Amino acid sequence: MNSQVTNQIRSTSTICSGCGGEGCTVVAAGQDYIYHGTEDTFRYVRCDGCGHFYLNPRPDISQLSLMYPANYGTFSNRFQGRANLLGRIKTIVNRKRLKGVVAHLPSGGRVLDVGCGNGELLIALRQARPDLELFGLDWHFPVETRNSLESQGIGVIEAPLEAAELPAQPFDFIIMLQLIEHLWEPEESLRRLVRALAKDGRLLIETPNTDGWDRRLFAGGAWGGYYFPRHLNLYSFERLAELLHKVGLAVESQRNLPAPLIWIYSLQGAVQARFGWKSSLTKIFGVKNIPLIAAFAFLDIAAIAMRFTTSNQQAISRKV
């Protein structure tokens, strides 16, 4: 594999993480339409062997601080706090999605949120189930976030998942919300988490779905699920289920979820690809446009009712 140096982010060509194949076909190209951390253009490819979607070339793991700037959404207070309407909506939605699994956790059960960001979900879980032992893992915690979590008895593990030292005592429930797509080595990372699960423990994953009906509308590279250059691997229902089986998990359920933020990011990308990132239209399609986000949420809810595949998916699997 050959290394190449871009203007700001060092990238390396790679092989398919699904089957190890080298043959691939470019399906999309685009830039960092959300944070503008680099002017580099990135390519998404489909493996010629197994159909897996992945970024190629991809940033080196040493480039984390350039990929995730200080104002990155889950590191900042952008979606946090009772005064933030979008933050409250996000927390309510996530709690509702987790309610069925969390309700069946044993008293004193251990929960790990991988890629917990600002810890909003863990704080909500602490309020809902004070008996649980809660842990959050992310590659970086601002001091304010760390102090907030630790003050509520939530353990903090600061390291990339690929290198993190996980506690020896197993977990009953591991959460990965919009995280697996950010991993350099998804299969090995999942194997690490499976080893950290108790017998019959469950893993919940939410991640973009490459079979989403709206991806075809933004296929050239603006589709928000590509999220250049941070999403390194993307899955369909089928490919995600194959990966979970491969690492020793039994898939209990898979379902479509609304993807309003992917719609927003898609529109931002489409506008910037045509008019540039300084276009005033980008503000119209921003994450602060709550009515537009609500409209896309209802659109996807209707699509799910009509059995369309959306650009967001959830899988719950169990260690056997």
CSV table of N, CA, C and O in Angstrom, one decimal, residues 36-94:
chain,number,residue,atom,x,y,z
A,36,HIS,N,-14.9,21.6,7.3
A,36,HIS,CA,-13.9,22.2,6.4
A,36,HIS,C,-12.5,22.2,7.0
A,36,HIS,O,-11.7,23.2,6.9
A,37,GLY,N,-12.1,21.1,7.6
A,37,GLY,CA,-10.8,21.0,8.2
A,37,GLY,C,-9.7,20.8,7.2
A,37,GLY,O,-8.5,20.9,7.5
A,38,THR,N,-10.1,20.5,5.9
A,38,THR,CA,-9.1,20.3,4.9
A,38,THR,C,-9.8,20.5,3.5
A,38,THR,O,-11.0,20.4,3.4
A,39,GLU,N,-9.0,20.9,2.5
A,39,GLU,CA,-9.5,21.1,1.2
A,39,GLU,C,-9.3,19.8,0.3
A,39,GLU,O,-9.7,19.8,-0.9
A,40,ASP,N,-8.8,18.7,0.9
A,40,ASP,CA,-8.6,17.5,0.2
A,40,ASP,C,-9.9,16.9,-0.3
A,40,ASP,O,-11.0,17.1,0.3
A,41,THR,N,-9.8,16.2,-1.4
A,41,THR,CA,-11.0,15.4,-1.9
A,41,THR,C,-10.7,13.9,-1.5
A,41,THR,O,-9.6,13.4,-1.7
A,42,PHE,N,-11.8,13.3,-1.0
A,42,PHE,CA,-11.7,11.9,-0.6
A,42,PHE,C,-12.6,11.0,-1.5
A,42,PHE,O,-13.6,11.5,-2.0
A,43,ARG,N,-12.3,9.7,-1.5
A,43,ARG,CA,-13.0,8.8,-2.4
A,43,ARG,C,-13.6,7.7,-1.6
A,43,ARG,O,-13.0,7.1,-0.7
A,44,TYR,N,-14.9,7.4,-1.9
A,44,TYR,CA,-15.5,6.2,-1.3
A,44,TYR,C,-15.5,5.1,-2.4
A,44,TYR,O,-15.9,5.4,-3.6
A,45,VAL,N,-15.2,3.9,-2.0
A,45,VAL,CA,-15.1,2.8,-3.0
A,45,VAL,C,-16.0,1.6,-2.6
A,45,VAL,O,-16.3,1.5,-1.4
A,46,ARG,N,-16.4,0.8,-3.5
A,46,ARG,CA,-17.1,-0.5,-3.2
A,46,ARG,C,-16.2,-1.6,-3.6
A,46,ARG,O,-15.6,-1.6,-4.7
A,47,CYS,N,-16.0,-2.5,-2.7
A,47,CYS,CA,-15.1,-3.7,-2.9
A,47,CYS,C,-15.7,-4.5,-4.0
A,47,CYS,O,-16.9,-4.9,-4.1
A,48,ASP,N,-14.8,-4.9,-5.0
A,48,ASP,CA,-15.3,-5.7,-6.1
A,48,ASP,C,-15.6,-7.1,-5.7
A,48,ASP,O,-16.3,-7.8,-6.4
A,49,GLY,N,-15.1,-7.5,-4.5
A,49,GLY,CA,-15.3,-8.9,-4.1
A,49,GLY,C,-16.5,-9.1,-3.3
A,49,GLY,O,-17.4,-9.9,-3.6
A,50,CYS,N,-16.7,-8.3,-2.2
A,50,CYS,CA,-17.8,-8.5,-1.3
A,50,CYS,C,-18.8,-7.4,-1.3
A,50,CYS,O,-19.9,-7.5,-0.6
A,51,GLY,N,-18.6,-6.3,-1.9
A,51,GLY,CA,-19.5,-5.2,-2.0
A,51,GLY,C,-19.4,-4.2,-0.8
A,51,GLY,O,-20.2,-3.3,-0.7
A,52,HIS,N,-18.4,-4.4,0.1
A,52,HIS,CA,-18.3,-3.5,1.2
A,52,HIS,C,-17.9,-2.1,0.7
A,52,HIS,O,-17.1,-1.9,-0.2
A,53,PHE,N,-18.4,-1.0,1.4
A,53,PHE,CA,-18.1,0.4,1.1
A,53,PHE,C,-17.0,0.9,2.1
A,53,PHE,O,-17.2,0.7,3.3
A,54,TYR,N,-16.0,1.5,1.6
A,54,TYR,CA,-15.0,2.0,2.5
A,54,TYR,C,-14.2,3.2,1.9
A,54,TYR,O,-14.2,3.4,0.6
A,55,LEU,N,-13.6,4.0,2.7
A,55,LEU,CA,-12.9,5.2,2.3
A,55,LEU,C,-11.5,4.7,1.8
A,55,LEU,O,-10.8,4.0,2.6
A,56,ASN,N,-11.1,5.1,0.6
A,56,ASN,CA,-9.8,4.7,0.1
A,56,ASN,C,-9.3,5.7,-0.9
A,56,ASN,O,-9.9,5.9,-1.9
A,57,PRO,N,-8.1,6.3,-0.6
A,57,PRO,CA,-7.3,6.2,0.6
A,57,PRO,C,-8.0,6.7,1.8
A,57,PRO,O,-8.9,7.5,1.7
A,58,ARG,N,-7.5,6.3,3.0
A,58,ARG,CA,-8.1,6.8,4.2
A,58,ARG,C,-7.1,7.5,5.1
A,58,ARG,O,-5.9,7.2,5.0
A,59,PRO,N,-7.5,8.5,6.0
A,59,PRO,CA,-6.5,9.1,6.8
A,59,PRO,C,-5.8,8.2,7.8
A,59,PRO,O,-6.4,7.2,8.2
A,60,ASP,N,-4.6,8.4,8.1
A,60,ASP,CA,-3.9,7.7,9.1
A,60,ASP,C,-4.5,8.0,10.4
A,60,ASP,O,-4.9,9.1,10.7
A,61,ILE,N,-4.4,7.0,11.3
A,61,ILE,CA,-5.0,7.2,12.7
A,61,ILE,C,-4.2,8.3,13.4
A,61,ILE,O,-4.8,8.9,14.3
A,62,SER,N,-3.0,8.6,13.0
A,62,SER,CA,-2.3,9.7,13.7
A,62,SER,C,-2.9,11.1,13.4
A,62,SER,O,-2.5,12.1,14.0
A,63,GLN,N,-3.8,11.1,12.4
A,63,GLN,CA,-4.4,12.4,12.0
A,63,GLN,C,-5.8,12.7,12.7
A,63,GLN,O,-6.5,13.5,12.3
A,64,LEU,N,-6.0,12.0,13.8
A,64,LEU,CA,-7.3,12.1,14.6
A,64,LEU,C,-7.6,13.6,14.9
A,64,LEU,O,-8.8,14.0,14.7
A,65,SER,N,-6.6,14.3,15.4
A,65,SER,CA,-6.9,15.7,15.8
A,65,SER,C,-7.3,16.6,14.6
A,65,SER,O,-8.0,17.6,14.8
A,66,LEU,N,-6.9,16.3,13.4
A,66,LEU,CA,-7.3,17.0,12.2
A,66,LEU,C,-8.6,16.6,11.7
A,66,LEU,O,-9.4,17.4,11.2
A,67,MET,N,-9.0,15.3,11.9
A,67,MET,CA,-10.3,14.8,11.4
A,67,MET,C,-11.4,15.3,12.4
A,67,MET,O,-12.5,15.5,11.9
A,68,TYR,N,-11.0,15.4,13.7
A,68,TYR,CA,-12.0,15.8,14.7
A,68,TYR,C,-11.6,17.0,15.4
A,68,TYR,O,-10.9,17.0,16.4
A,69,PRO,N,-11.9,18.2,14.8
A,69,PRO,CA,-11.4,19.5,15.4
A,69,PRO,C,-12.1,19.7,16.7
A,69,PRO,O,-13.0,19.1,17.1
A,70,ALA,N,-11.6,20.8,17.4
A,70,ALA,CA,-12.1,21.1,18.7
A,70,ALA,C,-13.6,21.4,18.7
A,70,ALA,O,-14.3,21.2,19.8
A,71,ASN,N,-14.1,21.9,17.6
A,71,ASN,CA,-15.5,22.2,17.6
A,71,ASN,C,-16.4,21.1,17.0
A,71,ASN,O,-17.6,21.3,16.7
A,72,TYR,N,-15.8,19.9,17.0
A,72,TYR,CA,-16.6,18.7,16.5
A,72,TYR,C,-17.8,18.5,17.4
A,72,TYR,O,-17.7,18.6,18.6
A,73,GLY,N,-18.9,18.2,16.8
A,73,GLY,CA,-20.2,18.2,17.5
A,73,GLY,C,-20.3,17.5,18.8
A,73,GLY,O,-20.7,18.1,19.8
A,74,THR,N,-19.8,16.3,18.9
A,74,THR,CA,-20.0,15.5,20.2
A,74,THR,C,-18.9,15.9,21.2
A,74,THR,O,-19.0,15.5,22.4
A,75,PHE,N,-17.9,16.7,20.8
A,75,PHE,CA,-16.9,17.2,21.8
A,75,PHE,C,-17.3,18.5,22.4
A,75,PHE,O,-16.9,18.9,23.5
A,76,SER,N,-18.1,19.2,21.6
A,76,SER,CA,-18.5,20.6,22.0
A,76,SER,C,-19.9,20.5,22.8
A,76,SER,O,-20.4,19.4,22.9
A,77,ASN,N,-20.4,21.6,23.1
A,77,ASN,CA,-21.7,21.7,23.7
A,77,ASN,C,-22.8,21.9,22.7
A,77,ASN,O,-23.9,22.3,23.1
A,78,ARG,N,-22.5,21.6,21.5
A,78,ARG,CA,-23.4,21.9,20.4
A,78,ARG,C,-24.8,21.2,20.5
A,78,ARG,O,-25.8,21.8,20.2
A,79,PHE,N,-24.7,20.0,21.0
A,79,PHE,CA,-26.0,19.2,21.2
A,79,PHE,C,-26.3,18.9,22.6
A,79,PHE,O,-27.0,18.0,23.0
A,80,GLN,N,-25.7,19.7,23.5
A,80,GLN,CA,-25.8,19.4,25.0
A,80,GLN,C,-26.6,20.4,25.7
A,80,GLN,O,-26.6,21.6,25.4
A,81,GLY,N,-27.2,20.0,26.8
A,81,GLY,CA,-27.8,20.9,27.7
A,81,GLY,C,-29.3,21.0,27.6
A,81,GLY,O,-29.8,20.9,26.5
A,82,ARG,N,-30.0,21.3,28.7
A,82,ARG,CA,-31.4,21.5,28.6
A,82,ARG,C,-31.9,22.6,27.8
A,82,ARG,O,-33.0,22.7,27.3
A,83,ALA,N,-31.0,23.6,27.7
A,83,ALA,CA,-31.4,24.8,26.9
A,83,ALA,C,-31.3,24.6,25.4
A,83,ALA,O,-31.7,25.4,24.6
A,84,ASN,N,-30.7,23.5,25.0
A,84,ASN,CA,-30.5,23.2,23.6
A,84,ASN,C,-31.6,22.3,23.1
A,84,ASN,O,-31.6,21.1,23.5
A,85,LEU,N,-32.5,22.8,22.3
A,85,LEU,CA,-33.6,22.0,21.9
A,85,LEU,C,-33.2,20.7,21.1
A,85,LEU,O,-33.7,19.6,21.4
A,86,LEU,N,-32.2,20.9,20.2
A,86,LEU,CA,-31.8,19.7,19.4
A,86,LEU,C,-31.2,18.7,20.3
A,86,LEU,O,-31.3,17.5,20.2
A,87,GLY,N,-30.4,19.1,21.3
A,87,GLY,CA,-29.8,18.2,22.3
A,87,GLY,C,-30.8,17.5,23.1
A,87,GLY,O,-30.7,16.3,23.3
A,88,ARG,N,-31.9,18.2,23.5
A,88,ARG,CA,-33.0,17.5,24.2
A,88,ARG,C,-33.7,16.4,23.4
A,88,ARG,O,-34.0,15.3,23.8
A,89,ILE,N,-33.9,16.8,22.1
A,89,ILE,CA,-34.6,15.9,21.2
A,89,ILE,C,-33.7,14.6,21.0
A,89,ILE,O,-34.2,13.5,21.0
A,90,LYS,N,-32.4,14.9,20.8
A,90,LYS,CA,-31.5,13.8,20.5
A,90,LYS,C,-31.5,12.8,21.7
A,90,LYS,O,-31.5,11.6,21.6
A,91,THR,N,-31.4,13.4,23.0
A,91,THR,CA,-31.4,12.5,24.2
A,91,THR,C,-32.7,11.8,24.3
A,91,THR,O,-32.7,10.6,24.6
A,92,ILE,N,-33.8,12.4,24.1
A,92,ILE,CA,-35.1,11.7,24.2
A,92,ILE,C,-35.2,10.6,23.2
A,92,ILE,O,-35.7,9.5,23.6
A,93,VAL,N,-34.8,10.8,22.0
A,93,VAL,CA,-34.9,9.8,20.9
A,93,VAL,C,-34.0,8.6,21.3
A,93,VAL,O,-34.4,7.4,21.2
A,94,ASN,N,-32.7,8.9,21.7
A,94,ASN,CA,-31.8,7.8,22.1
A,94,ASN,C,-32.3,7.0,23.3
A,94,ASN,O,-32.2,5.8,23.3
